[in-house]
DNA sequence: TTAAACCCTATCTGAATAGTAGGAAAAAGA
DNA sequence: TCTTTTTCCTACTATTCAGATAGGGTTTAA
């Protein structure tokens, strides 16, 4: 039930872009991301390329260029990213919503294993499709502030002449209408506005 | 978040062995299993070998031999099987209970992604470690009976001279003390004794 | 004795994973 | 215009793993 390195790197980079925006940074360069997250730079470059093609990020070429999120972090679910990079969330094809595939078993309708795996896929999707980059950004920032640690991207490499504007951290990363039932979990404890 | 074919085949075979026992069959041969489930016979043979080495099944060699579960189906969790065949349930090493591995990120303690993935791993483990082969067997048999379909292994290939003893289906697959909080899910609806 | 089962080891193929490498094109500033 | 710094693009590679296949050896019951 693994998430690939590529998937992990993609998520980490996107979360960083979310943090950067929250801290007032417009653009972040690949090398900054790869340095911070200890990701091979050239590999991340490729990944960012794909994320751009998929519409998750927007690139600014040339000197003082970089990447930024193409949409508000609250509108990018973790599930969408994972599906794009690693394929369907479902453990087996015959319970996938996004990429159903008939399984080899003779009678899908009476397959107990399928029921079980459907529960698993629903559990996974229930989490990954509920939470967005904004949620993860919020949790991360909250933890850093709690421990009085310096925020990343805070004033690192601001493009010369660009005044760093201190954007107040948005109270609730807004938008994303909560569409599902109450959840339990570590994240929902840290994001208490969800517990309804 | 895939389950490998090998993992799927292993589970299907074990579930079949559970069904067979519930229906009064002592031993089931690899070819019966591979025929029923449309699994390449030689591949399944290998898998059964490993399941034997791991103590999930017991083999009977020679003519009219076959495999049977080494323990009551209610004492074999799905999670144990999946972990054995496919490794840890956790999407990334740094949230695995059974095989923790420090991740490359610089600060695990303040990693929002890690929190999220921990929720995912708990959700997966919460299901796969809660349900046993007995549960899946029960669901499967229930569905087959509901639709008045013939039960597999019912009287297929009984060893000559072996009187098929009609074991009454055990009321609740017994034992396995329920150790966790209430769940929701498709299986728990079909196994209502769990809904507490 | 023999047929039918499991047992064991080796081998193979294609795909996926996790990168590396090297330069072209663009943008900003001097 | 020229240089620097960035993204963009394409190709390549090494290793592992998935998913088998092959071919016999050993055991057991009739």
Short mmCIF file of C-alpha atoms in Angstrom, two decimals, chain A residues 19-182:
data_model
loop_
_atom_site.label_atom_id
_atom_site.label_comp_id
_atom_site.label_asym_id
_atom_site.label_seq_id
_atom_site.Cartn_x
_atom_site.Cartn_y
_atom_site.Cartn_z
CA UNK A 19 3.48 27.36 2.87
CA UNK A 20 5.43 29.83 0.77
CA UNK A 21 2.30 31.57 -0.35
CA UNK A 22 0.98 31.68 3.19
CA UNK A 23 4.20 33.38 4.22
CA UNK A 24 4.18 35.91 1.44
CA UNK A 25 6.41 34.35 -1.15
CA UNK A 26 5.24 34.46 -4.73
CA UNK A 27 7.64 32.08 -6.40
CA UNK A 28 9.83 29.27 -5.18
CA UNK A 29 12.61 27.74 -7.21
CA UNK A 30 13.17 24.06 -7.64
CA UNK A 31 16.55 24.21 -5.96
CA UNK A 32 15.02 25.80 -2.90
CA UNK A 33 12.48 23.03 -2.70
CA UNK A 34 15.01 20.28 -3.29
CA UNK A 35 17.39 21.78 -0.75
CA UNK A 36 14.75 22.07 1.92
CA UNK A 37 13.28 18.64 1.37
CA UNK A 38 16.48 16.80 0.47
CA UNK A 39 15.12 15.72 -2.88
CA UNK A 40 17.42 15.17 -5.88
CA UNK A 41 17.08 18.44 -7.76
CA UNK A 42 16.89 17.06 -11.26
CA UNK A 43 14.32 14.51 -10.26
CA UNK A 44 12.16 17.15 -8.63
CA UNK A 45 12.52 19.28 -11.73
CA UNK A 46 10.90 16.52 -13.73
CA UNK A 47 8.13 16.14 -11.22
CA UNK A 48 7.40 19.86 -11.20
CA UNK A 49 7.20 19.68 -14.95
CA UNK A 50 4.49 17.07 -14.72
CA UNK A 51 2.65 18.97 -12.03
CA UNK A 52 2.67 21.96 -14.31
CA UNK A 53 1.30 19.96 -17.22
CA UNK A 54 -1.44 18.69 -14.93
CA UNK A 55 -2.39 22.19 -13.89
CA UNK A 56 -1.36 22.00 -10.25
CA UNK A 57 1.35 24.63 -10.52
CA UNK A 58 2.34 27.51 -12.74
CA UNK A 59 5.92 28.13 -13.75
CA UNK A 60 7.69 31.40 -14.24
CA UNK A 61 10.68 30.95 -16.48
CA UNK A 62 13.91 32.86 -16.55
CA UNK A 63 15.91 34.60 -13.91
CA UNK A 64 14.10 34.97 -10.60
CA UNK A 65 11.56 32.54 -11.89
CA UNK A 66 10.11 29.59 -10.02
CA UNK A 67 6.88 27.83 -9.33
CA UNK A 68 3.67 28.70 -7.58
CA UNK A 69 0.38 26.93 -7.02
CA UNK A 70 -2.01 27.31 -9.91
CA UNK A 71 -5.02 27.40 -7.60
CA UNK A 72 -5.68 28.17 -3.94
CA UNK A 73 -4.26 25.42 -1.75
CA UNK A 74 -7.74 24.79 -0.38
CA UNK A 75 -8.85 23.70 -3.82
CA UNK A 76 -6.25 21.03 -4.33
CA UNK A 77 -7.01 17.81 -2.55
CA UNK A 78 -4.29 15.41 -1.59
CA UNK A 79 -6.25 12.68 -3.33
CA UNK A 80 -6.10 14.48 -6.65
CA UNK A 81 -2.34 14.76 -6.43
CA UNK A 82 -1.83 11.16 -5.40
CA UNK A 83 -4.13 9.91 -8.15
CA UNK A 84 -2.28 11.95 -10.70
CA UNK A 85 1.16 10.79 -9.69
CA UNK A 86 0.55 7.26 -8.44
CA UNK A 87 -2.72 6.23 -10.00
CA UNK A 88 -5.94 5.06 -8.35
CA UNK A 89 -6.25 5.01 -4.57
CA UNK A 90 -8.03 1.66 -4.54
CA UNK A 91 -5.97 -1.36 -3.52
CA UNK A 92 -7.43 -3.40 -6.37
CA UNK A 93 -8.93 -2.36 -9.68
CA UNK A 94 -12.36 -3.80 -9.08
CA UNK A 95 -13.09 -1.30 -6.30
CA UNK A 96 -11.63 1.77 -7.95
CA UNK A 97 -14.01 4.64 -8.62
CA UNK A 98 -11.68 6.59 -10.86
CA UNK A 99 -10.32 3.60 -12.78
CA UNK A 100 -12.54 0.57 -12.37
CA UNK A 101 -11.21 -2.59 -13.87
CA UNK A 102 -12.92 -5.93 -13.88
CA UNK A 103 -10.99 -8.29 -11.71
CA UNK A 104 -10.05 -11.83 -12.59
CA UNK A 105 -12.23 -13.40 -9.95
CA UNK A 106 -15.19 -15.29 -11.36
CA UNK A 107 -17.94 -13.61 -9.38
CA UNK A 108 -17.32 -10.05 -8.33
CA UNK A 109 -20.77 -9.73 -6.90
CA UNK A 110 -20.24 -12.40 -4.29
CA UNK A 111 -16.65 -11.65 -3.45
CA UNK A 112 -16.08 -10.98 0.22
CA UNK A 113 -12.58 -9.77 -0.42
CA UNK A 114 -13.92 -7.15 -2.76
CA UNK A 115 -16.25 -5.82 -0.06
CA UNK A 116 -13.36 -5.55 2.31
CA UNK A 117 -11.16 -3.79 -0.19
CA UNK A 118 -13.98 -1.44 -0.97
CA UNK A 119 -13.99 -0.48 2.68
CA UNK A 120 -10.27 0.11 2.50
CA UNK A 121 -10.50 2.20 -0.62
CA UNK A 122 -13.29 4.24 0.95
CA UNK A 123 -11.25 4.77 4.07
CA UNK A 124 -8.27 5.97 2.06
CA UNK A 125 -10.29 8.15 -0.26
CA UNK A 126 -12.26 9.45 2.70
CA UNK A 127 -9.09 10.94 4.05
CA UNK A 128 -7.16 11.90 0.94
CA UNK A 129 -10.13 13.43 -0.83
CA UNK A 130 -11.24 15.32 2.25
CA UNK A 131 -8.04 17.07 3.08
CA UNK A 132 -6.42 19.66 0.90
CA UNK A 133 -3.00 21.18 0.64
CA UNK A 134 -4.35 24.05 2.73
CA UNK A 135 -5.12 21.69 5.58
CA UNK A 136 -1.65 20.22 5.59
CA UNK A 137 -0.12 23.68 5.32
CA UNK A 138 -2.18 24.82 8.26
CA UNK A 139 -1.20 21.88 10.43
CA UNK A 140 2.45 22.33 9.57
CA UNK A 141 2.49 26.04 10.30
CA UNK A 142 0.60 25.50 13.51
CA UNK A 143 3.17 23.04 14.73
CA UNK A 144 6.06 25.27 13.78
CA UNK A 145 4.54 28.25 15.56
CA UNK A 146 3.72 26.20 18.62
CA UNK A 147 7.39 25.34 18.94
CA UNK A 148 8.49 28.85 18.03
CA UNK A 149 10.46 27.66 15.05
CA UNK A 150 11.30 29.90 12.11
CA UNK A 151 8.88 29.56 9.24
CA UNK A 152 10.36 28.31 6.00
CA UNK A 153 10.51 30.60 2.99
CA UNK A 154 9.83 33.47 5.34
CA UNK A 155 12.34 35.89 3.91
CA UNK A 156 14.60 33.59 2.01
CA UNK A 157 15.70 34.80 -1.37
CA UNK A 158 13.10 37.45 -1.97
CA UNK A 159 13.54 38.65 -5.49
CA UNK A 160 15.54 41.87 -5.27
CA UNK A 161 13.31 44.88 -5.19
CA UNK A 162 10.32 42.79 -4.22
CA UNK A 163 8.91 43.94 -0.95
CA UNK A 164 7.90 40.97 1.15
CA UNK A 165 4.32 41.56 2.07
CA UNK A 166 3.30 40.02 5.33
CA UNK A 167 0.12 38.27 4.50
CA UNK A 168 -1.83 37.53 7.66
CA UNK A 169 -2.47 33.81 7.87
CA UNK A 170 -5.97 33.24 6.68
CA UNK A 171 -8.24 32.24 9.51
CA UNK A 172 -9.67 29.21 7.86
CA UNK A 173 -8.17 28.37 4.55
CA UNK A 174 -11.65 28.98 3.27
CA UNK A 175 -13.68 27.71 0.40
CA UNK A 176 -13.62 23.94 0.07
CA UNK A 177 -17.10 23.14 1.19
CA UNK A 178 -16.90 20.25 3.63
CA UNK A 179 -18.86 17.59 1.89
CA UNK A 180 -18.64 14.52 4.05
CA UNK A 181 -19.45 13.09 7.41
CA UNK A 182 -17.41 13.67 10.56
#
